[in-house]
Tab-separated table of C-alpha atoms in Angstrom:
chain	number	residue	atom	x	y	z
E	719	UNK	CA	14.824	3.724	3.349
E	720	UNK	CA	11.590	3.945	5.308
E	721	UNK	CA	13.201	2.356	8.244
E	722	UNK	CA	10.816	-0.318	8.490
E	723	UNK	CA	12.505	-3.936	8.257
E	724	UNK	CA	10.870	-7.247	7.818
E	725	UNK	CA	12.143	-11.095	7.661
E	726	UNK	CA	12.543	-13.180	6.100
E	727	UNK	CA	12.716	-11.676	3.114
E	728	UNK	CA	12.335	-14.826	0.697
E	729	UNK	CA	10.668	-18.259	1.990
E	730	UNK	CA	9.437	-21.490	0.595
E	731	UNK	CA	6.935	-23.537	2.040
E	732	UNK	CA	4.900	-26.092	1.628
E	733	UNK	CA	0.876	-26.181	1.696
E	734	UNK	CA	-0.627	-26.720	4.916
E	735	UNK	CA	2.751	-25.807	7.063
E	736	UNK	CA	2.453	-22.694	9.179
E	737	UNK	CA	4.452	-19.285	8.619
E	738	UNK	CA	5.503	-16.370	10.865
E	739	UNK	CA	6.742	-13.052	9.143
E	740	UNK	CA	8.066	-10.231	11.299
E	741	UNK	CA	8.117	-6.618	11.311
E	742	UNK	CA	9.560	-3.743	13.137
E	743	UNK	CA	7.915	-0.482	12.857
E	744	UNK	CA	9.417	2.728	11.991
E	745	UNK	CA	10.848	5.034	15.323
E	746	UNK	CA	8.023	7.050	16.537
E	747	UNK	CA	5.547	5.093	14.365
E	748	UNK	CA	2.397	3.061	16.378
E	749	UNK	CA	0.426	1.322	14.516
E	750	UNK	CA	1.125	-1.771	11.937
E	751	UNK	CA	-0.944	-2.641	8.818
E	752	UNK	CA	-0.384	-5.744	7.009
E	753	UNK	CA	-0.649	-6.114	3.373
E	754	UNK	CA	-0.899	-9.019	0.855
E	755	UNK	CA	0.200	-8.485	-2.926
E	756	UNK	CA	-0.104	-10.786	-5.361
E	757	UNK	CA	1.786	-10.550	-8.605
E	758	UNK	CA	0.401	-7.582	-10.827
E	759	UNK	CA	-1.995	-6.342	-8.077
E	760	UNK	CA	-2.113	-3.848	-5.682
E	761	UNK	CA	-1.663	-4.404	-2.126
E	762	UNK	CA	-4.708	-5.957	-0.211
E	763	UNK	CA	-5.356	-4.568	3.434
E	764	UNK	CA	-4.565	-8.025	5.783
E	765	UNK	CA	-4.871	-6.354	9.032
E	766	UNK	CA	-3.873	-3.143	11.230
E	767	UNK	CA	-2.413	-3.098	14.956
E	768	UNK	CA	-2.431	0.026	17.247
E	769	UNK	CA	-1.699	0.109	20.633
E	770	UNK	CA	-1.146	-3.964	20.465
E	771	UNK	CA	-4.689	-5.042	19.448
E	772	UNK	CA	-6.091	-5.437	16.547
E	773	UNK	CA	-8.140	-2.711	15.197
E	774	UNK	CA	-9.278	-3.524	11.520
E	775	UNK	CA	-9.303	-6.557	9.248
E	776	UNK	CA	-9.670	-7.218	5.855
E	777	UNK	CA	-11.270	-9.616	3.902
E	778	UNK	CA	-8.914	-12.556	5.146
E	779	UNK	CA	-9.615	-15.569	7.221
E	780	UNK	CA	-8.832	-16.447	10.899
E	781	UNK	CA	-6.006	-18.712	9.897
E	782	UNK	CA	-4.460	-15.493	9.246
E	783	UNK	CA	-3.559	-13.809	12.526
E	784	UNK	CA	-1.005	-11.125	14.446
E	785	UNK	CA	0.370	-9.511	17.256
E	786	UNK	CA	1.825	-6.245	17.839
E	787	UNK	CA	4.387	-5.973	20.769
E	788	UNK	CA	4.813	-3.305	23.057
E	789	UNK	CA	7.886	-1.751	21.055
E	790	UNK	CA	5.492	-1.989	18.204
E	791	UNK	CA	7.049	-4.434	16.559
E	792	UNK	CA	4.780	-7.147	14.795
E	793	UNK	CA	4.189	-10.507	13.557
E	794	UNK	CA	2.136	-12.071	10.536
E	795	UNK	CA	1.063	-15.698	11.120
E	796	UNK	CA	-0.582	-17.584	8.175
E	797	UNK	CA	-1.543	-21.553	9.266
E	798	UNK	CA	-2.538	-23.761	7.124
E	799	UNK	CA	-1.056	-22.636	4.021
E	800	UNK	CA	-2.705	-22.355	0.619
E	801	UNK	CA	-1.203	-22.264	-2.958
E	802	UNK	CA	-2.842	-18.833	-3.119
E	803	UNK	CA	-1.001	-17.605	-0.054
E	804	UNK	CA	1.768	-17.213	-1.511
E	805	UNK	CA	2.136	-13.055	-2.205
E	806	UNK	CA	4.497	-10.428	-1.114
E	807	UNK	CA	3.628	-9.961	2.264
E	808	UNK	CA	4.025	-6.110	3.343
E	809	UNK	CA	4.590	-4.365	6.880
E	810	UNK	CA	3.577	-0.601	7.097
E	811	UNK	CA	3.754	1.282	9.864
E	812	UNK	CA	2.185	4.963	10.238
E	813	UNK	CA	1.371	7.481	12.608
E	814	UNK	CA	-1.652	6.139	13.468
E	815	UNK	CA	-4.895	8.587	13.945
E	816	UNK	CA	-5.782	11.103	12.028
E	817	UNK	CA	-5.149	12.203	8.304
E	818	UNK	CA	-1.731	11.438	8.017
E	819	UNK	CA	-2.835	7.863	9.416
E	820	UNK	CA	-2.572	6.723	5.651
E	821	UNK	CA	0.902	7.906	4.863
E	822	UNK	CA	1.742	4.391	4.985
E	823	UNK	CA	5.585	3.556	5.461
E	824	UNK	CA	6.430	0.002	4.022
E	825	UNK	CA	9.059	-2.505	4.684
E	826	UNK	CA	11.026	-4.333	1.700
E	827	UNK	CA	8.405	-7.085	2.230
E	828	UNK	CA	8.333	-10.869	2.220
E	829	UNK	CA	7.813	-12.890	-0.307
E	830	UNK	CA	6.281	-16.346	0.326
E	831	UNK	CA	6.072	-19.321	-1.855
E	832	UNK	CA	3.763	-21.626	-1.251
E	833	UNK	CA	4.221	-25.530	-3.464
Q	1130	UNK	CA	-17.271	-2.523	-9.434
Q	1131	UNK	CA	-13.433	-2.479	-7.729
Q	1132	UNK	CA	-13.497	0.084	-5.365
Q	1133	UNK	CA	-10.594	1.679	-7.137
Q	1134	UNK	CA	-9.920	1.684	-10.347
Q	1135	UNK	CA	-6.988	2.170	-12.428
Q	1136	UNK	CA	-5.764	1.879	-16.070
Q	1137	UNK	CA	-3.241	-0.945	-15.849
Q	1138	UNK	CA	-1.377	0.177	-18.718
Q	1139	UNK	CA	1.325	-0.020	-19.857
Q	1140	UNK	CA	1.340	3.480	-20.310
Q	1141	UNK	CA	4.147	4.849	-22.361
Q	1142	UNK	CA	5.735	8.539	-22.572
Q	1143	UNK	CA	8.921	9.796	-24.248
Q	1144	UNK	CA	11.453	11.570	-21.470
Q	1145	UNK	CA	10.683	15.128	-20.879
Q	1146	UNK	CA	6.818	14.579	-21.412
Q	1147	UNK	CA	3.819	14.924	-19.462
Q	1148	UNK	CA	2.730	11.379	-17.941
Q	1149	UNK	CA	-0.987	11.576	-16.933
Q	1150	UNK	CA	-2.284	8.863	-14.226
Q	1151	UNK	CA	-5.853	8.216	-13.584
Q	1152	UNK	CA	-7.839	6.738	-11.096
Q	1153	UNK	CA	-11.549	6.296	-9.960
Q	1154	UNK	CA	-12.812	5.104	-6.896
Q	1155	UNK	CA	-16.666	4.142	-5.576
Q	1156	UNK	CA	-16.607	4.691	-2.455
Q	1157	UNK	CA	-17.996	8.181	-1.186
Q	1158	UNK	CA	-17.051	7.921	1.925
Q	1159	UNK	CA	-13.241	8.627	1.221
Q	1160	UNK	CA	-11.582	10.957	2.523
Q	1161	UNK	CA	-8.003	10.625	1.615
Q	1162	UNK	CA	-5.939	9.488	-1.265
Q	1163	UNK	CA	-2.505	8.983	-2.068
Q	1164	UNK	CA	-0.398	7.966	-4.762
Q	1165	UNK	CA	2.241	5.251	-4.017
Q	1166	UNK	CA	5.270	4.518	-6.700
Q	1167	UNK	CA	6.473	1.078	-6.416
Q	1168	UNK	CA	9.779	-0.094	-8.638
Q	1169	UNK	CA	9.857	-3.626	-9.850
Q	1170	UNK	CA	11.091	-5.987	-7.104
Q	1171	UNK	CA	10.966	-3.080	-4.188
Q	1172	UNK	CA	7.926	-2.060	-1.737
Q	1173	UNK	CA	5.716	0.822	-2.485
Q	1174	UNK	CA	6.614	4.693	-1.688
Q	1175	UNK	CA	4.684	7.486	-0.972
Q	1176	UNK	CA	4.838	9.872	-3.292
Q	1177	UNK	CA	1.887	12.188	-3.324
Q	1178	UNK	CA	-0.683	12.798	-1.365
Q	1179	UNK	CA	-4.118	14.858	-1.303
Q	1180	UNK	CA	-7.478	15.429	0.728
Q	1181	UNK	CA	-8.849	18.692	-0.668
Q	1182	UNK	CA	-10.334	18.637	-3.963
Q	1183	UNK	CA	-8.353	20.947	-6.769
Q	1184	UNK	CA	-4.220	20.394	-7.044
Q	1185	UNK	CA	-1.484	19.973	-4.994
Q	1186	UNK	CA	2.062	20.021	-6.496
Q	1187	UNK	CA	4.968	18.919	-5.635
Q	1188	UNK	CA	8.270	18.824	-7.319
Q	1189	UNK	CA	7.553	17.573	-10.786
Q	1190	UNK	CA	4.534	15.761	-9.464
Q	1191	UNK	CA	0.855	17.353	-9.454
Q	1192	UNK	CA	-2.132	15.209	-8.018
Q	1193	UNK	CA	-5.400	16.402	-8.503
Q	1194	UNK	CA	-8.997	16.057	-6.994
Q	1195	UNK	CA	-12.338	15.938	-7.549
Q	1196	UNK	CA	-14.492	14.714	-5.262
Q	1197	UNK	CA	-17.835	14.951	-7.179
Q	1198	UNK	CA	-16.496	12.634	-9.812
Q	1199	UNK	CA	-14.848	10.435	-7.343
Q	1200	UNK	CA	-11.638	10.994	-9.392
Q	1201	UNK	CA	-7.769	10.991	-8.660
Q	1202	UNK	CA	-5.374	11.512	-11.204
Q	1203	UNK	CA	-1.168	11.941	-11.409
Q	1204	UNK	CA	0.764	13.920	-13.545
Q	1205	UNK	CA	4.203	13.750	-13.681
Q	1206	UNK	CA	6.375	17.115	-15.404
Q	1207	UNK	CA	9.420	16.291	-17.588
Q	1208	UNK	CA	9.143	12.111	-17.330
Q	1209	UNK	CA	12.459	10.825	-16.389
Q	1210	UNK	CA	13.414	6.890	-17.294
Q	1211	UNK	CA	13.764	6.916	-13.696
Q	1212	UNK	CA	9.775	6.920	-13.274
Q	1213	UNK	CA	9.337	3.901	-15.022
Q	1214	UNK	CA	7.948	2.228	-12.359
Q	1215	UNK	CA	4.074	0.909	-11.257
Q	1216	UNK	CA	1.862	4.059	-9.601
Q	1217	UNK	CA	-0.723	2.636	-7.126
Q	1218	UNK	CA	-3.532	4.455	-6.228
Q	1219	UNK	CA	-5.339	4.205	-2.637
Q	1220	UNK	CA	-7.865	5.893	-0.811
Q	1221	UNK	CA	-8.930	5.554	2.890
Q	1222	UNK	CA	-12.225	6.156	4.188
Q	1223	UNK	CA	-13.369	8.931	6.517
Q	1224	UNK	CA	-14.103	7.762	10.441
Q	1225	UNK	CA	-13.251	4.333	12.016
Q	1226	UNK	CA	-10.585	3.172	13.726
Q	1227	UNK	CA	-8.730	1.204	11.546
Q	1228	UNK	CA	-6.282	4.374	10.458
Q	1229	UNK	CA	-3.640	2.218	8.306
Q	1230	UNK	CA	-6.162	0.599	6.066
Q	1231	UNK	CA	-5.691	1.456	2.111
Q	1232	UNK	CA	-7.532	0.493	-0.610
Q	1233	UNK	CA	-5.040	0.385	-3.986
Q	1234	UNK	CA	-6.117	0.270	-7.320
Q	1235	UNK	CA	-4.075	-2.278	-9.290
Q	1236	UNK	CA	-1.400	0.009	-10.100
Q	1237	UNK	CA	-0.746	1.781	-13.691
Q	1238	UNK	CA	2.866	0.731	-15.058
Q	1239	UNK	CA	4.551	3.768	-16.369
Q	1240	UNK	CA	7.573	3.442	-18.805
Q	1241	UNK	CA	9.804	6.558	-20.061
Q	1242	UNK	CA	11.699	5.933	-23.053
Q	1243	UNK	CA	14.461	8.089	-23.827
């Protein structure tokens, strides 16, 4: 176990309702990617928080945002949902700079369904 | 072009055999790469990872470099059913700020048979 925990870990919603997905980091850890997956692909860089503002963004819209809270916890909130949102949704948390910034530690994910 | 690029497979190897694992990537810029195993159902892991060019072994595990030819590659020792699993690729880029952010390939699924 990575020690990283997210909820829920199954949920079913319908398009254009809003969802929050939460995360809490690893001990020691500060900084918080985000990661969509869709079936049969890799992972897909959402966002990253360090030091409770974000710091990098993928190739994902505004309706998808997040916050990172000062125990490093975090929260993924998609609005507006699409039938394409729905994905395993992955936290990470890491050390932050350097190297060893990449030695990603994930969470058992959340997997949303979007109808 | 994907920025990384892997052979989806399936890629099939008899127990006790050597799996190999490949992977490209475009970018020239990266600086680190790592190779994540991820069982069906279940997040990914961290298995391996490498920044120097040439090999770096671990355990049964041996990932190797080569920056010129922007290639990664994997190879498992003495395959175990227990690897069957999907190996992801990723690479992160030298500089910025945003340390956490991976690019994966699309994953190679590995099966052992006995």
């Amino acid at each position: 176990e990575t020690g990283v925990t997210q909820s829920p870990t199954h949920l079913i919603k319908t398009r254009g309702q809003q969802v929050t997905l939460r995360c809490s980091s690893q001990s020691g850890h500060n900084t918080v990617s985000w990661y969509q997956q869709a079936l049969g692909q890799g992972p897909q860089f959402i966002f990253q928080y360090y030091r409770e503002e974000e710091n990098g963004r993928g190739n994902f819209p505004p309706r998808f945002s997040g916050l990172q809270f000062p125990n490093y916890s975090s929260e993924l909130n998609v609005n507006a949902l699409e039938l394409d949102d729905s994905a395993l949704y992955l936290c990470a948390s890491s050390f932050g700079q350097g190297k060893r910034a990449g030695e990603l530690f994930f969470g058992e994910g959340s997997r949303l369904t979007v109808l | 072009q994907k920025e990384v690029e892997q052979n989806s497979g399936p890629l099939s190897v008899p127990e006790g055999a050597i799996a190999s694992l490949n992977c490209t990537y475009s970018d020239r810029g990266s600086q680190s790469f790592f190779w994540y195993r991820q069982y069906s159902g279940k997040s990914p892991e961290l298995i391996m990872f490498i920044y120097s060019n040439g090999d770096k072994e671990d355990g049964r595990f041996t990932a190797q470099l080569n920056k010129a030819s922007q290639y990664v590659s994997l190879l498992i020792r003495d395959s175990q059913p227990s690897d069957s699993a999907t190996y992801l690729c990723a690479v992160r880029r030298a500089g910025g700020t945003s340390y956490g952010k991976l690019t994966f390939g699309q994953g190679t699924i590995l099966t052992v048979h006995p």
